[in-house]
Amino acid sequence: MKRWAFVSDFDGTISKQDFYIVMIDKYFPEGRELFKKWKAGEIMDIDFLGTVFKSINQEENRIIEDTLSIQIDEYVPDFIKKVQKNGADFYILSAGTDYYIYHLLKKYGVENVKVFSNEGYYHEKNVHMNIDKKQWHYSERYGIDKSKVIQKLKEEYETVYFIGDSEPDSHPAKVADLTFAKNGLQKLLREQKVPFIAVDDFKEVENYLVEKGVMSL
């Protein structure tokens, strides 16, 4: 059994903006009303995101350009290298789509990172998700069941750390060995009485892991 792994959400956790928000702001203003319905629980996550992604109507080079303009926590690439240098594995776990994640990882030279997400592809000016209901981590609501992924990884690692920032991350936070929480996830976990470490960025995560002797610089 391997010693430990670090699992991170992507949108709003590694990236400073959610891809869907960028697309709504640039190309799909009607998505703001859809956003309200989604937040009110009237629309499932996968349906909301699928609609936004299929309403971009731009050439692929424009979508990639917009994707690469999304800022990330500038410390993430270095943090990932340090995790790997300490003999651990880094995973990305996203209920979005791997389509834009891979473009950003390539931009920042991030290597040897396994991505668990909904498969995405470009077709006829939009981004589509290929949701496979036969996948072991399938979720009707999110496309991917983050909790199942964490549980599966716990069979392989002694300790699984997780970091997230929003509602979909409240579910894997309950099964991870230790969760770091950003932004709105902190309030959610407090209300649900789920233990967590509050952080603002990956530098704080690194400081904690170094202080606890989990990793060295």
CSV table of C-alpha atoms in Angstrom, one decimal:
chain,number,residue,atom,x,y,z
A,1,MET,CA,0.0,0.0,0.0
A,2,LYS,CA,1.3,3.4,-0.9
A,3,ARG,CA,1.8,6.0,1.8
A,4,TRP,CA,-0.3,9.0,0.6
A,5,ALA,CA,-2.0,10.8,-2.2
A,6,PHE,CA,-3.3,14.3,-2.7
A,7,VAL,CA,-6.5,14.9,-4.5
A,8,SER,CA,-7.7,18.3,-5.7
A,9,ASP,CA,-10.9,19.7,-7.2
A,10,PHE,CA,-10.1,21.9,-10.2
A,11,ASP,CA,-12.6,24.8,-10.8
A,12,GLY,CA,-12.3,27.4,-8.1
A,13,THR,CA,-9.7,25.3,-6.2
A,14,ILE,CA,-6.7,25.1,-8.6
A,15,SER,CA,-8.2,27.6,-11.0
A,16,LYS,CA,-9.3,31.0,-9.8
A,17,GLN,CA,-12.3,31.0,-12.0
A,18,ASP,CA,-14.8,28.3,-13.0
A,19,PHE,CA,-14.7,27.5,-16.7
A,20,TYR,CA,-18.5,27.6,-16.9
A,21,ILE,CA,-18.6,31.2,-15.5
A,22,VAL,CA,-16.1,32.4,-18.0
A,23,MET,CA,-18.2,30.9,-20.8
A,24,ILE,CA,-21.4,32.4,-19.5
A,25,ASP,CA,-19.9,35.8,-19.1
A,26,LYS,CA,-18.4,35.7,-22.6
A,27,TYR,CA,-20.9,33.8,-24.8
A,28,PHE,CA,-24.0,32.7,-23.0
A,29,PRO,CA,-25.6,35.5,-20.9
A,30,GLU,CA,-28.9,33.5,-20.7
A,31,GLY,CA,-26.9,31.1,-18.5
A,32,ARG,CA,-27.3,33.5,-15.6
A,33,GLU,CA,-31.0,32.6,-15.3
A,34,LEU,CA,-30.1,29.0,-15.7
A,35,PHE,CA,-27.5,29.4,-12.9
A,36,LYS,CA,-30.2,30.6,-10.5
A,37,LYS,CA,-32.3,27.6,-11.2
A,38,TRP,CA,-29.3,25.3,-10.7
A,39,LYS,CA,-28.5,26.9,-7.4
A,40,ALA,CA,-32.1,26.6,-6.4
A,41,GLY,CA,-31.9,22.8,-7.0
A,42,GLU,CA,-34.3,22.9,-10.0
A,43,ILE,CA,-31.6,21.6,-12.4
A,44,MET,CA,-29.0,18.9,-11.9
A,45,ASP,CA,-25.3,19.9,-12.1
A,46,ILE,CA,-24.6,17.8,-15.1
A,47,ASP,CA,-27.6,19.3,-17.0
A,48,PHE,CA,-26.6,22.8,-16.1
A,49,LEU,CA,-23.0,22.4,-17.2
A,50,GLY,CA,-23.9,20.4,-20.3
A,51,THR,CA,-26.2,23.3,-21.4
A,52,VAL,CA,-23.6,25.9,-20.8
A,53,PHE,CA,-20.8,24.0,-22.6
A,54,LYS,CA,-23.1,23.4,-25.6
A,55,SER,CA,-24.0,27.1,-25.8
A,56,ILE,CA,-20.5,28.5,-26.5
A,57,ASN,CA,-20.7,28.6,-30.3
A,58,GLN,CA,-17.1,29.5,-30.9
A,59,GLU,CA,-14.2,28.0,-33.0
A,60,GLU,CA,-12.0,25.7,-31.0
A,61,ASN,CA,-9.0,28.0,-31.1
A,62,ARG,CA,-11.1,30.8,-29.4
A,63,ILE,CA,-12.3,28.4,-26.7
A,64,ILE,CA,-8.7,27.2,-26.0
A,65,GLU,CA,-7.5,30.8,-25.9
A,66,ASP,CA,-10.2,31.6,-23.3
A,67,THR,CA,-9.3,28.5,-21.4
A,68,LEU,CA,-5.6,29.4,-21.2
A,69,SER,CA,-6.5,32.9,-20.0
A,70,ILE,CA,-8.0,31.4,-16.8
A,71,GLN,CA,-5.7,32.1,-13.9
A,72,ILE,CA,-4.7,29.4,-11.5
A,73,ASP,CA,-3.3,29.4,-8.0
A,74,GLU,CA,0.3,30.3,-9.0
A,75,TYR,CA,1.7,27.9,-6.4
A,76,VAL,CA,0.0,24.8,-7.7
A,77,PRO,CA,2.6,23.6,-10.3
A,78,ASP,CA,5.4,23.8,-7.6
A,79,PHE,CA,3.2,22.2,-5.0
A,80,ILE,CA,2.4,19.2,-7.3
A,81,LYS,CA,6.1,18.7,-8.0
A,82,LYS,CA,6.9,18.7,-4.3
A,83,VAL,CA,4.1,16.2,-3.6
A,84,GLN,CA,5.6,13.9,-6.3
A,85,LYS,CA,9.2,14.5,-5.0
A,86,ASN,CA,8.0,13.3,-1.7
A,87,GLY,CA,7.0,10.0,-3.2
A,88,ALA,CA,3.2,10.7,-3.3
A,89,ASP,CA,0.7,10.9,-6.2
A,90,PHE,CA,-1.3,13.9,-7.1
A,91,TYR,CA,-4.8,13.6,-8.6
A,92,ILE,CA,-7.3,16.0,-10.0
A,93,LEU,CA,-11.0,15.2,-9.3
A,94,SER,CA,-13.5,17.4,-11.2
A,95,ALA,CA,-17.2,17.4,-11.9
A,96,GLY,CA,-16.5,19.6,-14.8
A,97,THR,CA,-14.8,18.2,-17.9
A,98,ASP,CA,-11.2,17.1,-18.6
A,99,TYR,CA,-11.3,19.1,-21.9
A,100,TYR,CA,-10.2,22.4,-20.4
A,101,ILE,CA,-8.3,20.8,-17.5
A,102,TYR,CA,-5.8,19.2,-19.8
A,103,HIS,CA,-5.2,22.4,-21.8
A,104,LEU,CA,-4.3,24.3,-18.5
A,105,LEU,CA,-2.1,21.5,-17.2
A,106,LYS,CA,-0.2,21.5,-20.4
A,107,LYS,CA,0.2,25.3,-20.3
A,108,TYR,CA,1.8,25.1,-16.8
A,109,GLY,CA,4.0,22.1,-17.5
A,110,VAL,CA,2.2,19.8,-15.0
A,111,GLU,CA,3.0,16.1,-15.7
A,112,ASN,CA,2.2,12.7,-14.3
A,113,VAL,CA,-1.2,13.8,-12.8
A,114,LYS,CA,-4.2,11.5,-13.2
A,115,VAL,CA,-7.4,13.4,-13.9
A,116,PHE,CA,-10.8,12.0,-12.8
A,117,SER,CA,-13.5,14.0,-14.6
A,118,ASN,CA,-16.2,13.9,-17.2
A,119,GLU,CA,-14.7,13.3,-20.6
A,120,GLY,CA,-15.1,16.3,-22.8
A,121,TYR,CA,-14.5,17.0,-26.5
A,122,TYR,CA,-14.9,19.8,-29.0
A,123,HIS,CA,-17.6,19.3,-31.7
A,124,GLU,CA,-19.3,21.8,-34.0
A,125,LYS,CA,-18.3,25.0,-32.1
A,126,ASN,CA,-19.1,23.6,-28.6
A,127,VAL,CA,-17.8,21.4,-25.8
A,128,HIS,CA,-19.6,18.2,-25.2
A,129,MET,CA,-19.4,15.7,-22.4
A,130,ASN,CA,-19.3,12.0,-22.9
A,131,ILE,CA,-21.1,10.6,-19.8
A,132,ASP,CA,-20.7,6.8,-19.5
A,133,LYS,CA,-23.4,5.4,-17.2
A,134,LYS,CA,-21.4,2.2,-17.0
A,135,GLN,CA,-18.4,3.8,-15.4
A,136,TRP,CA,-17.7,2.7,-11.8
A,137,HIS,CA,-17.7,6.3,-10.7
A,138,TYR,CA,-20.9,7.4,-12.5
A,139,SER,CA,-23.2,9.9,-10.8
A,140,GLU,CA,-26.6,10.9,-12.2
A,141,ARG,CA,-26.3,14.3,-10.6
A,142,TYR,CA,-22.6,15.2,-11.3
A,143,GLY,CA,-21.5,12.8,-14.0
A,144,ILE,CA,-18.8,11.6,-11.7
A,145,ASP,CA,-19.2,10.5,-8.1
A,146,LYS,CA,-16.3,12.1,-6.3
A,147,SER,CA,-16.9,10.1,-3.1
A,148,LYS,CA,-16.5,6.8,-5.0
A,149,VAL,CA,-13.2,8.0,-6.4
A,150,ILE,CA,-11.9,8.9,-3.0
A,151,GLN,CA,-13.0,5.6,-1.6
A,152,LYS,CA,-11.3,3.7,-4.4
A,153,LEU,CA,-8.1,5.6,-3.8
A,154,LYS,CA,-8.2,4.8,-0.1
A,155,GLU,CA,-7.8,1.1,-1.1
A,156,GLU,CA,-4.5,2.0,-2.6
A,157,TYR,CA,-3.1,4.6,-0.2
A,158,GLU,CA,-2.7,4.8,3.6
A,159,THR,CA,-3.8,8.4,3.6
A,160,VAL,CA,-5.8,10.4,1.1
A,161,TYR,CA,-5.8,14.2,1.4
A,162,PHE,CA,-8.5,16.2,-0.5
A,163,ILE,CA,-9.0,19.9,-1.2
A,164,GLY,CA,-12.2,21.6,-2.6
A,165,ASP,CA,-14.1,24.8,-2.6
A,166,SER,CA,-17.9,24.2,-3.2
A,167,GLU,CA,-20.9,22.0,-2.8
A,168,PRO,CA,-19.9,19.0,-5.0
A,169,ASP,CA,-16.7,18.8,-2.8
A,170,SER,CA,-18.7,18.4,0.4
A,171,HIS,CA,-19.4,14.7,-0.5
A,172,PRO,CA,-15.8,13.5,-1.0
A,173,ALA,CA,-14.8,15.6,2.1
A,174,LYS,CA,-16.7,13.1,4.2
A,175,VAL,CA,-14.7,10.2,3.1
A,176,ALA,CA,-11.2,11.7,2.6
A,177,ASP,CA,-8.8,11.2,5.5
A,178,LEU,CA,-8.2,14.9,5.8
A,179,THR,CA,-9.9,17.7,3.8
A,180,PHE,CA,-8.6,21.2,3.1
A,181,ALA,CA,-11.5,23.6,2.4
A,182,LYS,CA,-11.5,26.9,0.5
A,183,ASN,CA,-14.3,29.5,0.0
A,184,GLY,CA,-17.9,28.3,0.4
A,185,LEU,CA,-16.9,24.7,1.2
A,186,GLN,CA,-15.8,25.9,4.7
A,187,LYS,CA,-19.3,27.1,5.6
A,188,LEU,CA,-20.9,23.9,4.2
A,189,LEU,CA,-18.7,21.6,6.1
A,190,ARG,CA,-19.1,23.6,9.3
A,191,GLU,CA,-22.9,23.2,9.0
A,192,GLN,CA,-22.5,19.5,8.3
A,193,LYS,CA,-20.1,19.1,11.2
A,194,VAL,CA,-17.4,17.6,8.9
A,195,PRO,CA,-13.9,18.3,10.1
A,196,PHE,CA,-11.6,20.3,7.8
A,197,ILE,CA,-8.6,22.6,7.6
A,198,ALA,CA,-9.4,26.0,6.3
A,199,VAL,CA,-7.0,27.4,3.7
A,200,ASP,CA,-6.9,30.2,1.1
A,201,ASP,CA,-4.3,28.7,-1.2
A,202,PHE,CA,-1.9,25.8,-1.8
A,203,LYS,CA,1.0,27.5,0.0
A,204,GLU,CA,-1.0,27.1,3.2
A,205,VAL,CA,-1.7,23.5,2.4
A,206,GLU,CA,2.1,22.9,1.9
A,207,ASN,CA,2.9,24.7,5.2
A,208,TYR,CA,0.5,22.4,7.0
A,209,LEU,CA,1.8,19.2,5.5
A,210,VAL,CA,5.4,20.2,6.2
A,211,GLU,CA,4.6,21.2,9.8
A,212,LYS,CA,2.9,17.7,10.3
A,213,GLY,CA,5.9,15.9,8.8
A,214,VAL,CA,3.9,14.6,5.9
A,215,MET,CA,6.3,16.1,3.3
A,216,SER,CA,9.6,17.9,3.3
A,217,LEU,CA,10.7,20.8,1.0
